mmCIF file of C-alpha atoms in Angstrom:
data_model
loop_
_atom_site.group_PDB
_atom_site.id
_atom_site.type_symbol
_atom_site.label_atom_id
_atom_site.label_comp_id
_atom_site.label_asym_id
_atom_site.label_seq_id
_atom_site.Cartn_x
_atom_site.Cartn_y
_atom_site.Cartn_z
ATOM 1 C CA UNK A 136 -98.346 29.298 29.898
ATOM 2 C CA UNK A 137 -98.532 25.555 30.419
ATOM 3 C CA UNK A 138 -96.146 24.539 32.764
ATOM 4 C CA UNK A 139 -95.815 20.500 33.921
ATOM 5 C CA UNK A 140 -97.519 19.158 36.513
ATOM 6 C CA UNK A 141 -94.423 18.234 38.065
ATOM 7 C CA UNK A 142 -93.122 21.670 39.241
ATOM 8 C CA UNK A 143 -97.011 22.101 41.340
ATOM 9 C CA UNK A 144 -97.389 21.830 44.872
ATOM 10 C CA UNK A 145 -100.828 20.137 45.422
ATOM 11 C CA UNK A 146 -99.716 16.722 45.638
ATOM 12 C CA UNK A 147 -97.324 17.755 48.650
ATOM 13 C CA UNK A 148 -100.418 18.974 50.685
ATOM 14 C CA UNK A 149 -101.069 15.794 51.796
ATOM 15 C CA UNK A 150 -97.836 13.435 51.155
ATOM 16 C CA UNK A 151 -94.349 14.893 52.192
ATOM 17 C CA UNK A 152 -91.267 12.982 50.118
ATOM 18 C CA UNK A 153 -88.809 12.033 52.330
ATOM 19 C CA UNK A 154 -85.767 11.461 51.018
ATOM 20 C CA UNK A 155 -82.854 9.279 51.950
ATOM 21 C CA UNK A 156 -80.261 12.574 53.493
ATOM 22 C CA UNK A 157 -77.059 11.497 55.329
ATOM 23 C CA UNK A 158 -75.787 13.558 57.957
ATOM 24 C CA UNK A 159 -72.165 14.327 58.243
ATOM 25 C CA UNK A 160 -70.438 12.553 60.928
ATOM 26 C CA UNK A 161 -67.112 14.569 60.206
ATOM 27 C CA UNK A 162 -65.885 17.904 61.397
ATOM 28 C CA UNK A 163 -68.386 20.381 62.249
ATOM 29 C CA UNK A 164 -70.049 21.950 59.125
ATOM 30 C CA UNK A 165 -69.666 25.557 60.931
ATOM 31 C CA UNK A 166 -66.380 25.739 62.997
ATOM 32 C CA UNK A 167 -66.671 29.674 63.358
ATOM 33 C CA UNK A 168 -68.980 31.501 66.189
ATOM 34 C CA UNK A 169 -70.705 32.762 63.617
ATOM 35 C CA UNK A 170 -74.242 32.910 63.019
ATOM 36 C CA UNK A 171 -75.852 31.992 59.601
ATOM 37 C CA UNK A 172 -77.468 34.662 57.633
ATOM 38 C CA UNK A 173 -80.239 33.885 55.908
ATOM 39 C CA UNK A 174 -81.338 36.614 53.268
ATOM 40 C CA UNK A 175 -84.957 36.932 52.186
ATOM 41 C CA UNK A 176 -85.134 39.013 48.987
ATOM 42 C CA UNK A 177 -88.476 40.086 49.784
ATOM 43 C CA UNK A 178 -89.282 42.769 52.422
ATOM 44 C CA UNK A 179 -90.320 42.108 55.972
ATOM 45 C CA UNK A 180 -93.656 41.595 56.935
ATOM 46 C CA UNK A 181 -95.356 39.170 54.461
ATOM 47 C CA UNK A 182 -96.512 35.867 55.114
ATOM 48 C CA UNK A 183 -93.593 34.277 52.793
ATOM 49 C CA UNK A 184 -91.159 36.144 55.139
ATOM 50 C CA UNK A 185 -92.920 35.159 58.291
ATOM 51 C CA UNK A 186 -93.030 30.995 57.352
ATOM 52 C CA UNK A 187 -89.436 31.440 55.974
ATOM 53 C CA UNK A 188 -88.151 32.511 59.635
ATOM 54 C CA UNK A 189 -90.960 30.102 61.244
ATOM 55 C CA UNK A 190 -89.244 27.300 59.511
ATOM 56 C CA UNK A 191 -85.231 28.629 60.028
ATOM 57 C CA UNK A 192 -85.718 28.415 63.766
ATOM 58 C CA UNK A 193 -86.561 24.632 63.412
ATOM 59 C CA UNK A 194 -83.434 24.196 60.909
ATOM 60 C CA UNK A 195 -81.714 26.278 63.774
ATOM 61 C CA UNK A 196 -82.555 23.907 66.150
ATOM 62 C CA UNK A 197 -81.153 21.005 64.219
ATOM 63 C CA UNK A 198 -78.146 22.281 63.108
ATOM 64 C CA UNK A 199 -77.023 23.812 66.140
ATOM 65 C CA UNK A 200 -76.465 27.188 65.029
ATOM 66 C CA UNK A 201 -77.431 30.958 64.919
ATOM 67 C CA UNK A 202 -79.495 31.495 62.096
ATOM 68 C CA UNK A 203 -80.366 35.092 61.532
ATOM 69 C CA UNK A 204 -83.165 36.529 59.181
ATOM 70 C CA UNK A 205 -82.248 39.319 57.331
ATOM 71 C CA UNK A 206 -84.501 41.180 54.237
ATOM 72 C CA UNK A 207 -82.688 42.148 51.282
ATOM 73 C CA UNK A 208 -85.866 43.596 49.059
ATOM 74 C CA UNK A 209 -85.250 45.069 45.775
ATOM 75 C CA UNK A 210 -85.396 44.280 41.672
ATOM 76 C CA UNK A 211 -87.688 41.759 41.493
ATOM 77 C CA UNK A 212 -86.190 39.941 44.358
ATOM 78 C CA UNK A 213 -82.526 39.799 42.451
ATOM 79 C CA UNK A 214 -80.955 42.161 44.393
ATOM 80 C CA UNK A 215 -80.651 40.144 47.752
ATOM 81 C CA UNK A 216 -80.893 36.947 45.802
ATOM 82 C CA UNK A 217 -77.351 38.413 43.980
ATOM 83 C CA UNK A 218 -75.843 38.849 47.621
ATOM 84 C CA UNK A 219 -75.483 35.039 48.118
ATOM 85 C CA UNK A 220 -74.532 34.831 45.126
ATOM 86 C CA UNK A 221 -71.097 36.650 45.456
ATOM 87 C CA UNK A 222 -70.797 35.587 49.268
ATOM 88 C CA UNK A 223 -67.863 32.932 50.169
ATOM 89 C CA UNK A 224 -69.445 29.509 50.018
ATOM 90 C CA UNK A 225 -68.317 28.462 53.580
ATOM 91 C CA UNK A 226 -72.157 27.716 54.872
ATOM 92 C CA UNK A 227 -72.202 31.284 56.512
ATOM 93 C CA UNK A 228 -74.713 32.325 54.317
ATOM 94 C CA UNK A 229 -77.751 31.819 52.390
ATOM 95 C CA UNK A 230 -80.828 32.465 50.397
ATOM 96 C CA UNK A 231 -84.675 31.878 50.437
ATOM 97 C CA UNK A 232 -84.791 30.961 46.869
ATOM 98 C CA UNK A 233 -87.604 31.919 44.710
ATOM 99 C CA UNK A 234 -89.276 31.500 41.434
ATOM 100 C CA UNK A 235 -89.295 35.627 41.063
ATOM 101 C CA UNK A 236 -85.669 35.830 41.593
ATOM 102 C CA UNK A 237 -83.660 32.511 40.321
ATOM 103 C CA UNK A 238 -86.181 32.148 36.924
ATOM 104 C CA UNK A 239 -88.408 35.587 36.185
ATOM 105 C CA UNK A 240 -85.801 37.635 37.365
ATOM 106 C CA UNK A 241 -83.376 36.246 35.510
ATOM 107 C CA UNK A 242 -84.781 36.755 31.983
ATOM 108 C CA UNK A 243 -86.096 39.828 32.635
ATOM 109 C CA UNK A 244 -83.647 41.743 34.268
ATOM 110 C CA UNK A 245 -80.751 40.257 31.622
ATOM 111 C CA UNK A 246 -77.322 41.311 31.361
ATOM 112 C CA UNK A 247 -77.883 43.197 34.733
ATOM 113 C CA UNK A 248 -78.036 39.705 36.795
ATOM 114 C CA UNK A 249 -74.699 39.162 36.604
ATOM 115 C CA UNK A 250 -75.337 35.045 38.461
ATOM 116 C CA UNK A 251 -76.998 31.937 36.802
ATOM 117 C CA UNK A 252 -79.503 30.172 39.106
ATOM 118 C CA UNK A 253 -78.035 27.029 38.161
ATOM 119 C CA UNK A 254 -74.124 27.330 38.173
ATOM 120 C CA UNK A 255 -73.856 29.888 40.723
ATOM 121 C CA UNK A 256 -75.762 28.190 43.343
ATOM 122 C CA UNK A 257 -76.125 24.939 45.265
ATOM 123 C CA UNK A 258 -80.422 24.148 45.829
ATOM 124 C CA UNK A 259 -80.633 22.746 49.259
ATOM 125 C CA UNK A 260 -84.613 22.361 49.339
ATOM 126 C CA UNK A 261 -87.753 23.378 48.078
ATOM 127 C CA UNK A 262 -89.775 23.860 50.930
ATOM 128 C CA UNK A 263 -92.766 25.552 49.784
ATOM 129 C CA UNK A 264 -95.168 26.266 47.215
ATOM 130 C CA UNK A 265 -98.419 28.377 46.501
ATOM 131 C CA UNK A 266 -100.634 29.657 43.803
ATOM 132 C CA UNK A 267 -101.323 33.054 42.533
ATOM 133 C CA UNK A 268 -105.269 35.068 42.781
ATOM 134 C CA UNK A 269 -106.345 37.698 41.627
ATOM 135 C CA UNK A 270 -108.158 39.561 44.395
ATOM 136 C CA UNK A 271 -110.400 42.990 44.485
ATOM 137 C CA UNK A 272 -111.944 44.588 47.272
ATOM 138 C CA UNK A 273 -115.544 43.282 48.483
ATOM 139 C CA UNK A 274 -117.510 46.551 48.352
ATOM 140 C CA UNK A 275 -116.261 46.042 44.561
ATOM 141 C CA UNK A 276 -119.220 45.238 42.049
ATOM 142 C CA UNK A 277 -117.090 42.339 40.650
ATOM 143 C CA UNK A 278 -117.873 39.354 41.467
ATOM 144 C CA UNK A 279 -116.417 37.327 38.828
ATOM 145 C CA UNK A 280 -113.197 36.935 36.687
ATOM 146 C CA UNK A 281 -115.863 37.272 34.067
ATOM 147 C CA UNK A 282 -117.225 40.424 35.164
ATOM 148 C CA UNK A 283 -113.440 41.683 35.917
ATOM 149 C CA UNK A 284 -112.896 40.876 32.279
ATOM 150 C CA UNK A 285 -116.010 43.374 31.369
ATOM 151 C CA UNK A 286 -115.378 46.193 33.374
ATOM 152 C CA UNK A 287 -111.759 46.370 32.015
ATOM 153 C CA UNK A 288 -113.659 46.291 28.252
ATOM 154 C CA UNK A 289 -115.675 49.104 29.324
ATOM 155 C CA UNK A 290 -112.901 50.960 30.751
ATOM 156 C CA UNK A 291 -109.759 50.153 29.238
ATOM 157 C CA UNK A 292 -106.762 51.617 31.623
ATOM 158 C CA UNK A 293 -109.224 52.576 34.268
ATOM 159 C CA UNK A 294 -108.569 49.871 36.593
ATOM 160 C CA UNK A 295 -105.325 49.413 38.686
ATOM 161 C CA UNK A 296 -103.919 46.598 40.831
ATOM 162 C CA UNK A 297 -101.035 46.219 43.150
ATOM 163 C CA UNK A 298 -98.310 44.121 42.731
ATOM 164 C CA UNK A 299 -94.781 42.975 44.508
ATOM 165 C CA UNK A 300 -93.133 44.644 42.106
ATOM 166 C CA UNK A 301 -91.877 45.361 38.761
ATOM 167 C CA UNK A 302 -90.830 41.974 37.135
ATOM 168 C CA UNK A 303 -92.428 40.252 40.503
ATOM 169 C CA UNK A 304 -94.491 36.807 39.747
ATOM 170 C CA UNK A 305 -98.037 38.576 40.722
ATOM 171 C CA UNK A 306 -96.751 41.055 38.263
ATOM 172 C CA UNK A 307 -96.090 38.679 35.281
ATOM 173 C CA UNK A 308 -99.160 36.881 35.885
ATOM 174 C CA UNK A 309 -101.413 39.654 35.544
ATOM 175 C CA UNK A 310 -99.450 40.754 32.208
ATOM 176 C CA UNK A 311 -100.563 37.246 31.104
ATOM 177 C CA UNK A 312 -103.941 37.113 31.953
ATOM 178 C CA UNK A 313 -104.620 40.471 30.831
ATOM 179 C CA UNK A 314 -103.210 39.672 27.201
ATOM 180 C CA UNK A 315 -105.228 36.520 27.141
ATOM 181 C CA UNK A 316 -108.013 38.201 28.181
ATOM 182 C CA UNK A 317 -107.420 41.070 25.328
ATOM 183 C CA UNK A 318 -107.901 43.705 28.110
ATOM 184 C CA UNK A 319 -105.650 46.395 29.598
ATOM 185 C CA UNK A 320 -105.377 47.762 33.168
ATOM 186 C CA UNK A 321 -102.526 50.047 35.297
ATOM 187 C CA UNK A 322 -99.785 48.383 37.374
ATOM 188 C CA UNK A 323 -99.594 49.988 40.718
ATOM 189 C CA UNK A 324 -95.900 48.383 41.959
ATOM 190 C CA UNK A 325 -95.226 47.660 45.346
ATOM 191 C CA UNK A 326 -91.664 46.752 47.188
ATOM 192 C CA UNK A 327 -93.620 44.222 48.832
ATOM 193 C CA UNK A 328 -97.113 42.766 49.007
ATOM 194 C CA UNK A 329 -97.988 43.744 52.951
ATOM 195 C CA UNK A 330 -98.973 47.289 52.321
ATOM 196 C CA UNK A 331 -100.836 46.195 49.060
ATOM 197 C CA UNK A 332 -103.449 44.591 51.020
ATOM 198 C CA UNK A 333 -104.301 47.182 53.176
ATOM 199 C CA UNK A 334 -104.581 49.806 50.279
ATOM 200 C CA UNK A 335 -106.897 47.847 48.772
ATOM 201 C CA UNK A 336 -109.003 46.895 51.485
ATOM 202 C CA UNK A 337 -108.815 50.393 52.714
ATOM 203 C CA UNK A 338 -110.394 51.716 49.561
ATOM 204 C CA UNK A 339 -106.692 53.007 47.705
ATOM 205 C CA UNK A 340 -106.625 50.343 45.129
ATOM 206 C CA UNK A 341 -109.675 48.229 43.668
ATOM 207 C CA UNK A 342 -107.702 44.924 43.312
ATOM 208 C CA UNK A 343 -103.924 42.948 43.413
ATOM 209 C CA UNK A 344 -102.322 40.098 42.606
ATOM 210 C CA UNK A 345 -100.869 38.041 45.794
ATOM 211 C CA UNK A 346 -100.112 34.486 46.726
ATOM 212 C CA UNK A 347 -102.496 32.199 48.637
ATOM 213 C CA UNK A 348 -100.020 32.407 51.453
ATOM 214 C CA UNK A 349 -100.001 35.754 51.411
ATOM 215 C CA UNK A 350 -103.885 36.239 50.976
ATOM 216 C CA UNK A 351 -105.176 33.440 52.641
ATOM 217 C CA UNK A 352 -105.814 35.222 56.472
ATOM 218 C CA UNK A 353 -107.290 38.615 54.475
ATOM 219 C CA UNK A 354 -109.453 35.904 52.161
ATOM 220 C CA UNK A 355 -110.840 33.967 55.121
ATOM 221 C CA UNK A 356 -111.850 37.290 56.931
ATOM 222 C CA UNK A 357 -113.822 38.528 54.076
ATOM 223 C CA UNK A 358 -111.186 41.561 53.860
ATOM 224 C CA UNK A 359 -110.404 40.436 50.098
ATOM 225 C CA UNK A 360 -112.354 38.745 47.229
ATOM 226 C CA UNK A 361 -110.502 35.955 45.630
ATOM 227 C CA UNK A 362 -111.499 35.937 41.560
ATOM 228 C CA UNK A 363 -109.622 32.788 40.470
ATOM 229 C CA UNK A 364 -105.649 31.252 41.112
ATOM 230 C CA UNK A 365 -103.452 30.016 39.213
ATOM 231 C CA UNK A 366 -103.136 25.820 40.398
ATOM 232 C CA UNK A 367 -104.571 23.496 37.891
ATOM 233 C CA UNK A 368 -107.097 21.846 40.669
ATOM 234 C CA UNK A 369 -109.492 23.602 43.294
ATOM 235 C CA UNK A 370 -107.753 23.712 46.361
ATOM 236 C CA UNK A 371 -109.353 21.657 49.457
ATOM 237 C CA UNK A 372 -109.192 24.622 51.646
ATOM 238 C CA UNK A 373 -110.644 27.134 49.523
ATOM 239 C CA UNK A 374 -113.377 24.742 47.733
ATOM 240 C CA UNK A 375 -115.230 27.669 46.629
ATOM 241 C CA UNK A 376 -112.075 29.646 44.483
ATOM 242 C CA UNK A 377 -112.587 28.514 40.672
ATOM 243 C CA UNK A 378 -109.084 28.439 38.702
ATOM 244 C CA UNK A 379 -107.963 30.111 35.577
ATOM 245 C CA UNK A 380 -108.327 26.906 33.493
ATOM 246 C CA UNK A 381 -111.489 26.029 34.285
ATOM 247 C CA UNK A 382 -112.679 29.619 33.470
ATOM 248 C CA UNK A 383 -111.341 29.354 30.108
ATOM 249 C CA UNK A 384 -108.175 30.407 30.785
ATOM 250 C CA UNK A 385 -105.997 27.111 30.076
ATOM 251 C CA UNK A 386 -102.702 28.358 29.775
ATOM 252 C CA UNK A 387 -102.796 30.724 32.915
ATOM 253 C CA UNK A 388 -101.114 27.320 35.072
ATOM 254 C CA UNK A 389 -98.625 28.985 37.550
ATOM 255 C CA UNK A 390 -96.759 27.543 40.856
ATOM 256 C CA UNK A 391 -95.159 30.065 43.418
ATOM 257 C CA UNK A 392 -91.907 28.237 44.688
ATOM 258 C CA UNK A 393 -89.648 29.054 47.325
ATOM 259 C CA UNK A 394 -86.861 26.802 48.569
ATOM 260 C CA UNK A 395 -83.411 27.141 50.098
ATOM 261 C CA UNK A 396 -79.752 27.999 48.642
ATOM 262 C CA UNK A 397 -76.282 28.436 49.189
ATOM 263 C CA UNK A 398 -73.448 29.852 46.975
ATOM 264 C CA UNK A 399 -71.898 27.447 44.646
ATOM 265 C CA UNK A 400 -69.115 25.330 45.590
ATOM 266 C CA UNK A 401 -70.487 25.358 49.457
ATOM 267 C CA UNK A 402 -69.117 22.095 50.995
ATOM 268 C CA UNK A 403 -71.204 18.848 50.463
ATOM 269 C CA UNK A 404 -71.107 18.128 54.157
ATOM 270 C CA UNK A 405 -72.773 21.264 55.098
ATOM 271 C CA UNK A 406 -75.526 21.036 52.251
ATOM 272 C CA UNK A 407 -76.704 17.399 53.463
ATOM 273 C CA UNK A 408 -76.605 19.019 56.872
ATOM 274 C CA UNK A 409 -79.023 21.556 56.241
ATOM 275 C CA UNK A 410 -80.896 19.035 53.611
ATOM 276 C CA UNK A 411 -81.917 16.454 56.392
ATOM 277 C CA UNK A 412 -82.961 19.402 59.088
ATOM 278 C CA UNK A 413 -84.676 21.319 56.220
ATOM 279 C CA UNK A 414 -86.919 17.585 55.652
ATOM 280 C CA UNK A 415 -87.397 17.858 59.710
ATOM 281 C CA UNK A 416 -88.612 21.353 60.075
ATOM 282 C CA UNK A 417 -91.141 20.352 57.242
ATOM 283 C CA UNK A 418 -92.560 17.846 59.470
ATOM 284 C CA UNK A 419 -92.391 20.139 62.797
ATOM 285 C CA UNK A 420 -95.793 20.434 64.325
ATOM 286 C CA UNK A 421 -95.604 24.352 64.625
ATOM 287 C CA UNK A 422 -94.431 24.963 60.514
ATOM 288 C CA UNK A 423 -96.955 22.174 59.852
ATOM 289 C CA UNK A 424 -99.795 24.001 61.075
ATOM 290 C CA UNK A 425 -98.287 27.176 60.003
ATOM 291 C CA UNK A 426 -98.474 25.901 56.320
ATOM 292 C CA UNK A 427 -102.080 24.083 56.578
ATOM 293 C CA UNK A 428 -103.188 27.673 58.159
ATOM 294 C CA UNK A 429 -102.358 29.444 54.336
ATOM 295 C CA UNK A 430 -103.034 26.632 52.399
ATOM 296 C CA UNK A 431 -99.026 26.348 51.604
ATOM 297 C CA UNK A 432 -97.509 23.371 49.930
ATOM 298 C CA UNK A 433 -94.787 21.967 51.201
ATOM 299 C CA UNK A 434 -91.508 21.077 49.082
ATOM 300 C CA UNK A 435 -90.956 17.941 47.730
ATOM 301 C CA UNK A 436 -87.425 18.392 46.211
ATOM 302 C CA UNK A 437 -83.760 18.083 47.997
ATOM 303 C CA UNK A 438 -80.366 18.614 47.009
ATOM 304 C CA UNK A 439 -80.107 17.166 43.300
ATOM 305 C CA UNK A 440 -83.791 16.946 42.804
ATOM 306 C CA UNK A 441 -83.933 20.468 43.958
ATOM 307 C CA UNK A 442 -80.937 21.493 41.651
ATOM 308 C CA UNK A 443 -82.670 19.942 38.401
ATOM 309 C CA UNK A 444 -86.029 21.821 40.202
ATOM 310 C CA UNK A 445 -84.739 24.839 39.250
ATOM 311 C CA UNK A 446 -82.808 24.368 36.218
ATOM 312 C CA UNK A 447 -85.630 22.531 34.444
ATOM 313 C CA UNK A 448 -87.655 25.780 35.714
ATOM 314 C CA UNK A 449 -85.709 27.935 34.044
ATOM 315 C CA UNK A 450 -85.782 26.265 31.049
ATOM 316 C CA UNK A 451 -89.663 26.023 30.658
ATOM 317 C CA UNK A 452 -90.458 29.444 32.155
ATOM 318 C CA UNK A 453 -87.774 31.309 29.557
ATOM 319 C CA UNK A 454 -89.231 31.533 25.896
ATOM 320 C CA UNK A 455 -92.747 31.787 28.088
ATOM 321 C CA UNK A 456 -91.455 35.432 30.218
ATOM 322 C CA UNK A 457 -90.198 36.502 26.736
ATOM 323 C CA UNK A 458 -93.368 35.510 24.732
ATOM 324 C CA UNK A 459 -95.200 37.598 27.469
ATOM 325 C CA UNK A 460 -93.206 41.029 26.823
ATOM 326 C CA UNK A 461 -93.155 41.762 30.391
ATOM 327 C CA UNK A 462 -90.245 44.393 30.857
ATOM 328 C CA UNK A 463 -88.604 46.259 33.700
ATOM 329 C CA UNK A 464 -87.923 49.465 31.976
#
């Protein structure tokens, strides 16, 4: 599961592109008293949900209008994902974009995602990115991914994790690891991650598979053990996490991508528009520390970088998802 360097996130921890964006001078972008719906296909409550509205209310700010959060969980994050995709492209509404939706989602679900990630949208930005961990509870006797890897030999099935879901990215990277690792284990699915961690800390589950963002609060606070994650490099903040690679896993190289969307054919004016205040709610003091506090990424991609982003995505992530025999049946 090698994936190129250039769809990670560590570089943008500590330089932030910033792209030439033009702001339309024209007519306004949003003539109606409307406000702007922005759908998060994930439910409410995580950390991804929480820095997605954190950084709308700065694009609010600096487009001058109404933007309201709204969750839309469901199928691997296709099902709200699918809304935007059939709304009219007039700027009224849009999409957190994510890798479990517009690429993993896509494969697996087939013929029942009726929208491309390419054709039927318009990428604004990619405006963040995180890694994936494996995590167990600390009264656990599991210390390492190595002795994960032998308690799963000696009990084969016996051990369960939580994910986001059926067809999620936690989900598909614990498929992979645990055919590289020639072990086997039980999915527990979840419709979102929040409740995960506080089954496992509370004793219901012995381990999951989250996001740094996600995990980073219950990590510092001792509440979960990190094993390993999925970003080529250590990460500064958490010095002391090892990653798959280096533990022999080389293939297990996986970035967690979010950005933002509209529906295809939404008016150019509009898309620079949100481009440029996407850029400046990136560099916002209050998102700023929000993303240093869980060790997020920030995006480096806008508009047609963000477009070939996801299309070049798609393409490496495909024959991978399908090598994997992940299903959603």
């Amino acid at each position: 599961m090698r994936i190129p360097r250039r769809g990670l996130g560590l570089a943008a921890l500590s330089n932030l592109a910033a792209p030439t964006l033009v702001r339309a001078q024209s007519a306004p972008a949003w003539p109606r008293a409307q406000p702007i719906r922005f759908i998060v296909p994930f439910a409410p409550g995580g950390t991804t949900d929480i820095i997605a509205r954190i950084l709308m209310a700065e694009v609010s700010r600096r487009i001058g209008q109404t933007v309201v959060v709204e969750n839309r969980p469901g199928a691997g994050a296709t099902l709200g994902t699918g809304q935007v995709a059939r709304a009219a492209p007039d700027g009224y509404t849009l999409v957190l974009s994510v890798i479990s939706a517009m690429v993993v989602g896509k494969v697996l679900y087939g013929e029942r995602v009726t929208w491309d990630p390419d054709q039927d949208f318009a990428h604004v930005a990619m405006v963040m990115s995180t890694p994936y961990l494996i995590l167990v509870r600390p009264d656990l006797p599991i210390r390492t991914l190595a002795d994960l890897v032998a308690e799963a030999r000696r009990r084969p099935d016996a051990l369960s994790y939580g994910s986001a879901g059926v067809g999620s990215m936690p989900h598909l990277v614990m498929v992979r690891f645990l055919q590289a690792a020639g072990i086997s284990m039980t999915h527990v699915p979840y419709r979102g991650a929040a409740q995960i961690a506080t089954d496992v800390a509370g004793g219901v589950l012995p381990m999951m598979v989250d996001s740094l963002t996600a995990a980073s609060a219950n990590i510092r606070s001792g509440m979960l053990r990190p094993l390993a994650h999925s970003w080529p490099e250590r990460i500064p903040a958490f010095p002391d996490i090892p990653t798959f690679r280096e533990l022999g896993f080389g293939d297990l190289v996986v970035d967690g991508w979010s950005g933002i969307a509209a529906p295809a054919r939404t008016p150019r004016p509009i898309l620079e528009q949100l481009a440029t205040a996407t850029r400046e709610a990136l560099e916002a003091p209050e998102v700023a520390r929000r993303y240093a506090e869980t060790a997020t990424a920030p995006g480096r991609h806008f508009l047609e970088d963000a477009q070939r982003f996801v299309r070049e995505e798609l393409a490496a992530w495909t024959p991978i998802i399908r090598a994997s025999g992940a299903t959603v049946d």
